[in-house]
Amino acid sequence: MVQPSVNKHLSLYTFLFLLLLSSCQVYGPTQRPRATAPPVSFTGSVDSTSVGDQDWKAFFSDADLERLIDTALTNNLDVRIATQRIEMARATFDVSRAALLPLVSAVGSAGVEKFGKYTMNGVGNYDTNLSEKIGEDRRIPNPTPDFFLGLRSSWEIDIWGKLRNQRKAAYVRFLASEQGRHLVRTSLVAEVARLYYNLIALDSELNIIRQNITLQERAVQLVDVQKAAGRVTELAVQQFTAQLLGTRSLEVQVQQQIVETENQLNRLLGRYPQPIRRSRTINEQELPATVAAGIPVQMLRRRPDIRQAELELEAAHIDVDVARLQFMPSLTLTPYVGLNSFRAATLFDPGSLAAGVLGGLAGPVLNRRPLRANYNFSIAQSREALYRYQQNILTGFSEVVTNLRGIENYRKVADFQAREVDALERAVSISNDLFRSGYASYLEVITAQRSVLDAELGFIRTRQAQYNSLIDLYRSLGGGWQ
C-alpha cells in the first residue's frame, strides 16, 4: 500500500520539476551590430592639438563676453533643468541599489475570520477547544481574531544577476545624465557667444548705415543746389531723396534686430530685458591665425552628445540582458518576526512571540508572451541607441569639417570684400567730384553710394560668419563644458 503513494508523489514532483525547468528556457545572447569606425583625421592632418581642449575662458578673449557666459551658466534655466535630470537619474540609481536589499516593513494588523463547522479549521479549532490540556486563555474563539505586531520582510535573492544588471543600467544612465548637462553647457556657451558676435556685428552695421545716411544727406543737399542752378531736374532730387529714405528705413530695421538679439541674450542669461554691455566692435575682435581641430578620436571622447549616446547604448545593451534573465525563476525569501495572538489581552505576552521564513522559487510558465515582447522591445531599443550613436558621430564629423572649411573660406571672402570696400569708397569720392564738375550723372553717384553700402554691410556679415564658424567649430569639437 505504500508503493503506489510513493510513486504518486514522485510523479507529482517530477512534473513540477519539469514545469519549472521549462520556465528556465531563455534566449541566447543577441548578436550586437558594431558601429562604423570614424576616419583617422578630419582633413588629412594627424596633429593632436585641438581648440576643443581649451577652457572657454581661454578660448574667448572678450571680457564682456566672458561675463555674459558666466552669468548664463549660473542663471540659465536649461542648465538648472539638466541638473534636476541628474538628480532624477541619481534617485533611480538609488532605487535600483535598494532592490538588492531585503524590504523590511513594520506591521501592525488586526483581523477576524469565522470558520464554518464543516471546514478543516472549524473542526480542528472545535476539537482543540475540547482538550483538557488547553487553558481558558488559549481556547480559540469563533469568529477568530488575529492580531500581529512586528516585522515582515521580502527579499529576492539575485541568483542570476538580474537585479545587479538593473543597478548597472541605472548607474550608466546616471553617467549619461551628467553628459546631458555637459551638452547643455557647451550649447549654451556657443549660443551666448554667437548672439554676442551677432550683436556687435549689428552695431557695426548700424554705424555703417548712419555714416552712409550722412553722406546721402550731403548728396541730397548737393543735388538741390544743382537743381537750383539748372544742371539737374526734379527727377534727380527725388532719386537721391528716395535712396536716403530707404537707408533710414534700413537703420530702423537694424535697430529692431539689435533689440531682438539683446532680448534673446537676456533670456539665455535668465533675466528680464536690459541693455547688453559691449565695448569692442567686431572689427576690433581678433581671429586666430590658425585653428587646430585635432583628430576624430579626441572628438569622440570630448563631445558630450556622443558620450551621452554611447552611455545610453551601453545601458540599452544591459537592458537586453535584464530582459533575458526575466525568463529565469526568481528565489524570494519572506521572513517575519513579531507578536501574534488571537486575543488582544495576550498580544504582549512573551508566549506570543512568533517567527518564520518562507522561501519560494517562482518562474514564468503561462505568462511568457509579455516577457518575450519585452525582450524584443529591449533589442529594438538597443539597436535604436546604436543608430543614434552612429548618427551623432556622423553629425559631429560633418560639423567639424564644415566649420573648418568655413573659417578658411570666409577668411578669403573677407579679404576680397575689404579690397572691394576700399575700391568702392574711392569710387564714391570720384563720382561726387565728377558730379560737381558735370562729368558724371546723378545715377552714377547713386549707384556708387548704394554699392559701397552693400559692400560694407557684406563685409561685416562675412566677419560675423567667420566668428560663427569659429564658435561652431569649438562647440562641435566638444569645447565649452569644461
Short mmCIF file of C-alpha atoms in Angstrom, two decimals:
data_model
loop_
_atom_site.label_atom_id
_atom_site.label_comp_id
_atom_site.label_asym_id
_atom_site.label_seq_id
_atom_site.Cartn_x
_atom_site.Cartn_y
_atom_site.Cartn_z
CA MET A 1 0.00 0.00 0.00
CA VAL A 2 2.97 2.33 0.45
CA GLN A 3 4.43 1.88 -3.06
CA PRO A 4 1.56 3.49 -5.05
CA SER A 5 1.61 6.52 -2.74
CA VAL A 6 5.36 6.93 -3.21
CA ASN A 7 5.04 6.62 -6.98
CA LYS A 8 2.26 9.16 -6.96
CA HIS A 9 4.36 11.69 -5.09
CA LEU A 10 7.40 11.06 -7.29
CA SER A 11 5.30 11.65 -10.39
CA LEU A 12 4.00 14.91 -8.96
CA TYR A 13 7.49 16.11 -8.02
CA THR A 14 8.82 15.15 -11.44
CA PHE A 15 6.04 17.09 -13.16
CA LEU A 16 6.66 20.17 -11.03
CA PHE A 17 10.40 19.95 -11.67
CA LEU A 18 9.93 19.69 -15.45
CA LEU A 19 7.43 22.55 -15.38
CA LEU A 20 9.89 24.74 -13.52
CA LEU A 21 12.70 23.64 -15.83
CA SER A 22 10.66 24.65 -18.88
CA SER A 23 10.32 28.13 -17.44
CA CYS A 24 14.10 28.46 -17.36
CA GLN A 25 14.46 28.38 -21.13
CA VAL A 26 15.89 31.75 -22.18
CA TYR A 27 17.02 33.31 -25.40
CA GLY A 28 20.71 33.25 -26.17
CA PRO A 29 22.78 36.44 -26.32
CA THR A 30 21.89 38.56 -29.34
CA GLN A 31 24.44 39.46 -31.99
CA ARG A 32 25.11 43.16 -31.49
CA PRO A 33 25.89 45.20 -34.63
CA ARG A 34 29.03 47.27 -34.48
CA ALA A 35 29.35 50.98 -35.09
CA THR A 36 31.27 52.09 -38.18
CA ALA A 37 34.77 53.29 -37.28
CA PRO A 38 35.32 57.03 -37.95
CA PRO A 39 38.14 58.31 -40.21
CA VAL A 40 41.55 58.83 -38.61
CA SER A 41 41.63 62.57 -39.40
CA PHE A 42 39.37 65.44 -40.42
CA THR A 43 41.41 66.99 -43.22
CA GLY A 44 44.38 64.67 -43.64
CA SER A 45 46.37 66.13 -40.75
CA VAL A 46 47.07 63.96 -37.69
CA ASP A 47 48.03 66.80 -35.33
CA SER A 48 46.57 66.02 -31.89
CA THR A 49 46.33 69.69 -30.88
CA SER A 50 42.69 70.83 -30.69
CA VAL A 51 40.96 74.06 -29.70
CA GLY A 52 38.29 71.85 -28.13
CA ASP A 53 40.73 71.14 -25.27
CA GLN A 54 40.73 74.80 -24.26
CA ASP A 55 38.59 76.11 -21.44
CA TRP A 56 36.05 78.63 -22.73
CA LYS A 57 37.67 81.42 -20.70
CA ALA A 58 40.91 80.81 -22.60
CA PHE A 59 39.15 80.46 -25.94
CA PHE A 60 37.19 83.74 -25.73
CA SER A 61 39.27 86.85 -25.10
CA ASP A 62 36.46 89.45 -24.82
CA ALA A 63 35.88 90.39 -21.16
CA ASP A 64 32.27 91.43 -21.82
CA LEU A 65 31.51 88.08 -23.43
CA GLU A 66 33.13 86.19 -20.55
CA ARG A 67 30.89 87.98 -18.06
CA LEU A 68 27.82 87.08 -20.12
CA ILE A 69 28.80 83.40 -20.28
CA ASP A 70 29.46 83.33 -16.52
CA THR A 71 26.01 84.77 -15.86
CA ALA A 72 24.35 82.33 -18.28
CA LEU A 73 25.99 79.26 -16.72
CA THR A 74 24.77 80.41 -13.30
CA ASN A 75 21.23 81.55 -14.12
CA ASN A 76 20.18 79.71 -17.28
CA LEU A 77 17.04 77.63 -16.74
CA ASP A 78 18.11 74.89 -19.18
CA VAL A 79 21.20 74.26 -17.05
CA ARG A 80 19.03 74.05 -13.95
CA ILE A 81 16.65 71.64 -15.68
CA ALA A 82 19.62 69.46 -16.69
CA THR A 83 20.78 69.46 -13.07
CA GLN A 84 17.39 68.19 -11.94
CA ARG A 85 17.56 65.43 -14.55
CA ILE A 86 20.80 64.32 -12.95
CA GLU A 87 19.06 64.24 -9.57
CA MET A 88 16.26 62.12 -11.06
CA ALA A 89 18.81 59.70 -12.54
CA ARG A 90 20.59 59.56 -9.18
CA ALA A 91 17.29 58.72 -7.44
CA THR A 92 16.61 55.96 -9.99
CA PHE A 93 20.04 54.51 -9.29
CA ASP A 94 19.36 54.59 -5.53
CA VAL A 95 16.10 52.71 -6.13
CA SER A 96 17.93 50.02 -8.15
CA ARG A 97 20.50 49.65 -5.36
CA ALA A 98 17.75 49.19 -2.79
CA ALA A 99 16.28 46.33 -4.86
CA LEU A 100 19.29 44.18 -3.89
CA LEU A 101 18.50 44.58 -0.18
CA PRO A 102 15.64 42.97 1.76
CA LEU A 103 12.49 45.02 2.10
CA VAL A 104 11.60 45.21 5.80
CA SER A 105 8.25 46.64 6.89
CA ALA A 106 6.92 47.35 10.37
CA VAL A 107 3.45 45.82 10.51
CA GLY A 108 0.58 46.24 12.90
CA SER A 109 -2.51 44.37 11.79
CA ALA A 110 -5.83 43.14 13.16
CA GLY A 111 -8.41 40.88 11.53
CA VAL A 112 -11.21 38.47 12.24
CA GLU A 113 -12.38 35.30 10.49
CA LYS A 114 -15.33 32.96 11.10
CA PHE A 115 -14.75 29.35 10.12
CA GLY A 116 -17.57 27.08 9.01
CA LYS A 117 -18.40 23.94 11.04
CA TYR A 118 -17.54 21.69 8.12
CA THR A 119 -14.14 23.15 7.34
CA MET A 120 -10.77 21.85 8.43
CA ASN A 121 -10.10 24.91 10.56
CA GLY A 122 -13.57 24.84 12.03
CA VAL A 123 -13.36 21.16 13.03
CA GLY A 124 -9.75 21.47 14.18
CA ASN A 125 -10.42 24.50 16.37
CA TYR A 126 -13.52 22.83 17.87
CA ASP A 127 -11.60 19.68 18.62
CA THR A 128 -8.71 21.64 20.13
CA ASN A 129 -11.01 23.54 22.46
CA LEU A 130 -12.32 20.21 23.87
CA SER A 131 -8.84 19.22 25.06
CA GLU A 132 -8.37 19.33 28.83
CA LYS A 133 -4.76 20.46 28.31
CA ILE A 134 -5.85 23.82 26.79
CA GLY A 135 -6.36 26.63 29.27
CA GLU A 136 -9.18 29.12 29.06
CA ASP A 137 -6.87 31.88 27.66
CA ARG A 138 -5.72 29.54 24.85
CA ARG A 139 -9.12 28.43 23.64
CA ILE A 140 -9.80 29.53 20.08
CA PRO A 141 -12.88 31.72 19.71
CA ASN A 142 -15.12 31.58 16.65
CA PRO A 143 -15.12 34.11 14.98
CA THR A 144 -11.34 34.10 15.43
CA PRO A 145 -9.49 37.44 15.75
CA ASP A 146 -5.89 37.76 14.57
CA PHE A 147 -3.53 40.39 15.95
CA PHE A 148 0.05 40.89 14.71
CA LEU A 149 2.69 43.44 15.69
CA GLY A 150 6.19 43.03 14.30
CA LEU A 151 8.36 42.98 11.19
CA ARG A 152 7.76 41.35 7.83
CA SER A 153 10.36 41.15 5.08
CA SER A 154 10.58 40.22 1.42
CA TRP A 155 13.94 39.58 -0.19
CA GLU A 156 14.56 38.47 -3.76
CA ILE A 157 17.89 36.65 -3.94
CA ASP A 158 19.71 37.81 -7.07
CA ILE A 159 20.92 34.38 -8.15
CA TRP A 160 21.12 35.22 -11.88
CA GLY A 161 22.41 38.83 -11.68
CA LYS A 162 19.18 40.43 -12.94
CA LEU A 163 19.00 42.99 -10.14
CA ARG A 164 22.71 43.76 -10.39
CA ASN A 165 22.30 44.41 -14.10
CA GLN A 166 19.37 46.72 -13.40
CA ARG A 167 21.55 48.61 -10.94
CA LYS A 168 24.36 48.81 -13.51
CA ALA A 169 21.99 50.15 -16.20
CA ALA A 170 20.69 52.79 -13.78
CA TYR A 171 24.24 53.85 -12.94
CA VAL A 172 25.20 54.12 -16.62
CA ARG A 173 22.12 56.28 -17.24
CA PHE A 174 23.15 58.44 -14.31
CA LEU A 175 26.51 58.98 -16.04
CA ALA A 176 24.64 59.74 -19.27
CA SER A 177 22.63 62.43 -17.49
CA GLU A 178 25.92 64.07 -16.45
CA GLN A 179 26.92 64.16 -20.11
CA GLY A 180 23.50 65.68 -20.83
CA ARG A 181 24.34 68.57 -18.53
CA HIS A 182 27.70 68.99 -20.27
CA LEU A 183 25.83 69.11 -23.58
CA VAL A 184 23.55 71.88 -22.29
CA ARG A 185 26.58 73.83 -21.06
CA THR A 186 28.57 73.61 -24.29
CA SER A 187 25.47 74.53 -26.34
CA LEU A 188 24.77 77.45 -24.01
CA VAL A 189 28.32 78.79 -24.22
CA ALA A 190 28.22 78.59 -28.02
CA GLU A 191 24.78 80.23 -28.26
CA VAL A 192 25.71 83.12 -25.95
CA ALA A 193 28.90 83.72 -27.94
CA ARG A 194 27.03 83.52 -31.25
CA LEU A 195 24.40 86.04 -30.16
CA TYR A 196 27.08 88.33 -28.73
CA TYR A 197 29.01 88.42 -32.00
CA ASN A 198 25.76 88.88 -33.92
CA LEU A 199 25.01 91.82 -31.65
CA ILE A 200 28.33 93.59 -32.17
CA ALA A 201 28.02 92.89 -35.90
CA LEU A 202 24.64 94.64 -35.87
CA ASP A 203 26.28 97.54 -34.02
CA SER A 204 28.82 97.83 -36.83
CA GLU A 205 26.07 97.62 -39.46
CA LEU A 206 24.17 100.39 -37.69
CA ASN A 207 27.30 102.57 -37.58
CA ILE A 208 27.92 102.00 -41.31
CA ILE A 209 24.31 102.80 -42.17
CA ARG A 210 24.45 106.05 -40.19
CA GLN A 211 27.68 107.06 -41.91
CA ASN A 212 26.03 106.44 -45.26
CA ILE A 213 22.98 108.43 -44.17
CA THR A 214 25.29 111.40 -43.51
CA LEU A 215 26.86 111.00 -46.98
CA GLN A 216 23.46 110.70 -48.66
CA GLU A 217 22.12 113.76 -46.82
CA ARG A 218 25.02 115.73 -48.25
CA ALA A 219 24.24 114.29 -51.68
CA VAL A 220 20.63 115.49 -51.39
CA GLN A 221 21.83 118.96 -50.43
CA LEU A 222 24.24 118.93 -53.39
CA VAL A 223 21.57 117.88 -55.88
CA ASP A 224 19.25 120.61 -54.57
CA VAL A 225 21.98 123.15 -55.36
CA GLN A 226 22.48 121.57 -58.78
CA LYS A 227 18.75 121.79 -59.48
CA ALA A 228 18.65 125.45 -58.45
CA ALA A 229 21.48 126.09 -60.91
CA GLY A 230 19.51 124.28 -63.63
CA ARG A 231 22.04 121.50 -64.04
CA VAL A 232 19.68 118.65 -62.97
CA THR A 233 15.94 118.09 -62.90
CA GLU A 234 13.48 117.25 -60.10
CA LEU A 235 13.90 113.59 -61.04
CA ALA A 236 17.45 113.63 -59.69
CA VAL A 237 16.27 115.22 -56.44
CA GLN A 238 13.61 112.54 -55.95
CA GLN A 239 16.06 109.73 -56.73
CA PHE A 240 18.53 110.95 -54.11
CA THR A 241 15.71 111.51 -51.59
CA ALA A 242 14.30 108.01 -52.15
CA GLN A 243 17.74 106.49 -51.61
CA LEU A 244 18.09 108.43 -48.34
CA LEU A 245 14.65 107.29 -47.12
CA GLY A 246 15.49 103.66 -47.96
CA THR A 247 18.70 103.84 -45.94
CA ARG A 248 16.86 105.41 -42.98
CA SER A 249 14.32 102.57 -43.01
CA LEU A 250 17.23 100.11 -43.03
CA GLU A 251 18.56 101.89 -39.93
CA VAL A 252 15.29 101.27 -38.08
CA GLN A 253 15.26 97.61 -39.13
CA VAL A 254 18.74 97.07 -37.74
CA GLN A 255 17.75 98.82 -34.50
CA GLN A 256 14.89 96.34 -34.13
CA GLN A 257 17.25 93.43 -34.79
CA ILE A 258 19.52 94.73 -32.03
CA VAL A 259 16.58 94.79 -29.59
CA GLU A 260 15.59 91.22 -30.53
CA THR A 261 19.17 89.94 -30.20
CA GLU A 262 19.62 91.63 -26.81
CA ASN A 263 16.42 90.05 -25.54
CA GLN A 264 17.46 86.60 -26.80
CA LEU A 265 20.70 87.02 -24.88
CA ASN A 266 18.89 88.18 -21.76
CA ARG A 267 16.62 85.13 -21.91
CA LEU A 268 19.67 82.83 -22.02
CA LEU A 269 21.10 84.76 -19.09
CA GLY A 270 17.91 84.09 -17.11
CA ARG A 271 16.99 87.74 -16.69
CA TYR A 272 14.47 90.27 -17.94
CA PRO A 273 15.26 92.57 -20.93
CA GLN A 274 18.02 95.08 -20.29
CA PRO A 275 20.89 96.59 -22.29
CA ILE A 276 23.82 94.29 -23.07
CA ARG A 277 27.22 95.77 -22.38
CA ARG A 278 29.73 95.56 -25.24
CA SER A 279 32.82 97.72 -25.59
CA ARG A 280 34.52 96.32 -28.72
CA THR A 281 33.34 96.31 -32.33
CA ILE A 282 33.52 93.21 -34.48
CA ASN A 283 36.46 94.66 -36.41
CA GLU A 284 38.36 95.05 -33.14
CA GLN A 285 37.95 91.35 -32.33
CA GLU A 286 40.90 89.12 -33.14
CA LEU A 287 40.58 85.89 -35.08
CA PRO A 288 43.25 83.22 -34.51
CA ALA A 289 45.69 82.83 -37.38
CA THR A 290 45.33 79.04 -37.36
CA VAL A 291 42.73 76.75 -35.82
CA ALA A 292 43.57 73.12 -34.98
CA ALA A 293 40.80 70.53 -34.81
CA GLY A 294 42.87 67.57 -33.60
CA ILE A 295 41.81 64.04 -34.56
CA PRO A 296 38.34 62.43 -34.55
CA VAL A 297 39.14 60.13 -31.61
CA GLN A 298 39.55 63.22 -29.41
CA MET A 299 36.16 64.50 -30.53
CA LEU A 300 34.55 61.15 -29.62
CA ARG A 301 35.97 61.35 -26.10
CA ARG A 302 35.14 65.01 -25.54
CA ARG A 303 31.86 65.73 -27.30
CA PRO A 304 29.02 65.39 -24.73
CA ASP A 305 26.25 64.29 -27.10
CA ILE A 306 28.42 61.43 -28.41
CA ARG A 307 29.44 60.39 -24.90
CA GLN A 308 25.81 60.52 -23.80
CA ALA A 309 24.70 58.42 -26.77
CA GLU A 310 27.48 55.92 -26.05
CA LEU A 311 26.38 55.54 -22.44
CA GLU A 312 22.73 55.22 -23.46
CA LEU A 313 23.81 52.48 -25.86
CA GLU A 314 25.63 50.65 -23.06
CA ALA A 315 22.57 50.91 -20.81
CA ALA A 316 20.33 49.61 -23.62
CA HIS A 317 22.59 46.56 -24.03
CA ILE A 318 22.32 45.88 -20.30
CA ASP A 319 18.53 46.16 -20.55
CA VAL A 320 18.59 43.35 -23.12
CA ASP A 321 20.44 41.14 -20.62
CA VAL A 322 17.90 42.01 -17.93
CA ALA A 323 15.04 41.13 -20.28
CA ARG A 324 16.67 37.74 -20.99
CA LEU A 325 17.02 36.99 -17.29
CA GLN A 326 13.33 37.69 -16.72
CA PHE A 327 12.71 34.17 -18.09
CA MET A 328 14.69 32.62 -15.21
CA PRO A 329 12.91 31.64 -11.95
CA SER A 330 13.33 34.01 -9.03
CA LEU A 331 14.05 32.98 -5.45
CA THR A 332 12.24 35.04 -2.82
CA LEU A 333 12.52 34.79 0.97
CA THR A 334 9.71 36.17 3.16
CA PRO A 335 10.74 36.04 6.84
CA TYR A 336 8.79 37.61 9.70
CA VAL A 337 9.16 38.12 13.44
CA GLY A 338 6.75 39.68 15.91
CA LEU A 339 3.94 39.24 18.39
CA ASN A 340 0.99 37.21 17.13
CA SER A 341 -2.14 36.30 19.06
CA PHE A 342 -5.87 35.73 18.61
CA ARG A 343 -6.55 37.64 21.86
CA ALA A 344 -5.65 41.32 22.31
CA ALA A 345 -5.07 40.74 26.01
CA THR A 346 -2.26 38.23 25.37
CA LEU A 347 -0.63 40.04 22.43
CA PHE A 348 2.25 41.37 24.56
CA ASP A 349 2.72 38.12 26.44
CA PRO A 350 6.20 36.58 25.81
CA GLY A 351 4.46 33.45 24.62
CA SER A 352 3.02 35.41 21.68
CA LEU A 353 6.44 35.84 20.09
CA ALA A 354 6.36 34.25 16.62
CA ALA A 355 8.87 33.97 13.79
CA GLY A 356 9.04 32.23 10.46
CA VAL A 357 10.51 32.22 6.99
CA LEU A 358 9.19 31.10 3.65
CA GLY A 359 11.32 30.56 0.57
CA GLY A 360 9.81 30.28 -2.87
CA LEU A 361 11.21 29.65 -6.34
CA ALA A 362 8.87 31.08 -8.98
CA GLY A 363 9.31 31.04 -12.73
CA PRO A 364 7.12 32.17 -15.63
CA VAL A 365 5.13 29.41 -17.33
CA LEU A 366 1.95 30.82 -18.84
CA ASN A 367 2.99 34.50 -18.94
CA ARG A 368 6.00 34.17 -21.23
CA ARG A 369 4.46 36.16 -24.08
CA PRO A 370 4.74 39.54 -22.26
CA LEU A 371 8.31 38.64 -21.33
CA ARG A 372 9.09 37.75 -24.94
CA ALA A 373 7.55 41.05 -26.08
CA ASN A 374 9.62 42.94 -23.51
CA TYR A 375 12.74 41.13 -24.72
CA ASN A 376 12.05 42.06 -28.36
CA PHE A 377 11.34 45.64 -27.28
CA SER A 378 14.70 45.81 -25.49
CA ILE A 379 16.51 44.55 -28.58
CA ALA A 380 14.84 47.17 -30.78
CA GLN A 381 15.65 49.84 -28.22
CA SER A 382 19.31 48.83 -28.15
CA ARG A 383 19.51 48.98 -31.95
CA GLU A 384 17.90 52.41 -31.93
CA ALA A 385 20.52 53.54 -29.40
CA LEU A 386 23.26 52.20 -31.69
CA TYR A 387 21.90 54.08 -34.70
CA ARG A 388 21.56 57.24 -32.63
CA TYR A 389 25.17 56.85 -31.54
CA GLN A 390 26.29 56.44 -35.16
CA GLN A 391 24.15 59.41 -36.17
CA ASN A 392 25.80 61.64 -33.56
CA ILE A 393 29.27 60.60 -34.76
CA LEU A 394 28.38 61.41 -38.38
CA THR A 395 26.87 64.74 -37.35
CA GLY A 396 29.91 65.66 -35.27
CA PHE A 397 32.38 64.76 -38.02
CA SER A 398 30.36 66.72 -40.61
CA GLU A 399 30.10 69.78 -38.36
CA VAL A 400 33.84 69.86 -37.69
CA VAL A 401 34.79 69.61 -41.38
CA THR A 402 32.14 72.17 -42.42
CA ASN A 403 33.30 74.73 -39.87
CA LEU A 404 36.97 74.15 -40.60
CA ARG A 405 36.35 74.86 -44.28
CA GLY A 406 34.09 77.76 -43.34
CA ILE A 407 36.78 79.51 -41.32
CA GLU A 408 39.25 79.18 -44.19
CA ASN A 409 36.81 80.20 -46.93
CA TYR A 410 35.26 83.11 -45.05
CA ARG A 411 38.76 84.45 -44.40
CA LYS A 412 39.34 84.59 -48.15
CA VAL A 413 35.93 86.16 -48.73
CA ALA A 414 36.65 88.83 -46.11
CA ASP A 415 39.97 89.71 -47.79
CA PHE A 416 38.25 90.20 -51.15
CA GLN A 417 35.41 92.21 -49.63
CA ALA A 418 37.81 94.51 -47.74
CA ARG A 419 39.51 95.33 -51.04
CA GLU A 420 36.10 95.79 -52.68
CA VAL A 421 35.05 98.29 -50.00
CA ASP A 422 38.25 100.31 -50.49
CA ALA A 423 37.67 100.46 -54.25
CA LEU A 424 34.02 101.48 -53.90
CA GLU A 425 34.81 104.18 -51.33
CA ARG A 426 37.23 105.71 -53.83
CA ALA A 427 34.53 105.36 -56.49
CA VAL A 428 32.05 107.32 -54.35
CA SER A 429 34.57 110.12 -53.79
CA ILE A 430 35.39 110.26 -57.52
CA SER A 431 31.72 110.19 -58.57
CA ASN A 432 30.92 113.09 -56.24
CA ASP A 433 33.78 115.17 -57.68
CA LEU A 434 32.76 114.35 -61.27
CA PHE A 435 29.12 115.13 -60.50
CA ARG A 436 30.04 118.56 -59.17
CA SER A 437 32.08 119.17 -62.32
CA GLY A 438 29.34 117.91 -64.60
CA TYR A 439 31.29 114.91 -65.87
CA ALA A 440 29.12 112.26 -64.16
CA SER A 441 25.35 111.77 -63.95
CA TYR A 442 23.44 111.59 -60.71
CA LEU A 443 22.65 107.94 -61.43
CA GLU A 444 26.36 107.12 -61.27
CA VAL A 445 26.58 108.81 -57.87
CA ILE A 446 23.53 106.92 -56.56
CA THR A 447 24.88 103.63 -57.86
CA ALA A 448 28.27 104.22 -56.25
CA GLN A 449 26.72 105.11 -52.88
CA ARG A 450 24.41 102.09 -52.93
CA SER A 451 27.26 99.78 -53.91
CA VAL A 452 29.57 100.90 -51.12
CA LEU A 453 26.79 100.48 -48.54
CA ASP A 454 26.07 96.93 -49.74
CA ALA A 455 29.78 96.08 -49.79
CA GLU A 456 30.38 97.41 -46.28
CA LEU A 457 27.40 95.52 -44.89
CA GLY A 458 28.52 92.37 -46.74
CA PHE A 459 31.99 92.66 -45.20
CA ILE A 460 30.54 92.91 -41.68
CA ARG A 461 28.31 89.89 -42.29
CA THR A 462 31.28 87.90 -43.51
CA ARG A 463 33.19 88.80 -40.35
CA GLN A 464 30.15 87.66 -38.41
CA ALA A 465 30.11 84.38 -40.35
CA GLN A 466 33.81 83.90 -39.53
CA TYR A 467 33.13 84.10 -35.82
CA ASN A 468 30.05 81.89 -36.08
CA SER A 469 32.14 79.23 -37.85
CA LEU A 470 34.83 79.51 -35.16
CA ILE A 471 32.25 79.18 -32.37
CA ASP A 472 30.53 76.25 -34.08
CA LEU A 473 33.88 74.53 -34.54
CA TYR A 474 34.65 74.95 -30.84
CA ARG A 475 31.24 73.52 -29.94
CA SER A 476 31.41 70.67 -32.47
CA LEU A 477 34.79 69.61 -31.02
CA GLY A 478 33.19 69.33 -27.60
CA GLY A 479 34.59 72.54 -26.11
CA GLY A 480 32.77 74.78 -23.69
CA TRP A 481 31.63 72.46 -20.87
CA GLN A 482 34.94 72.20 -19.02
#
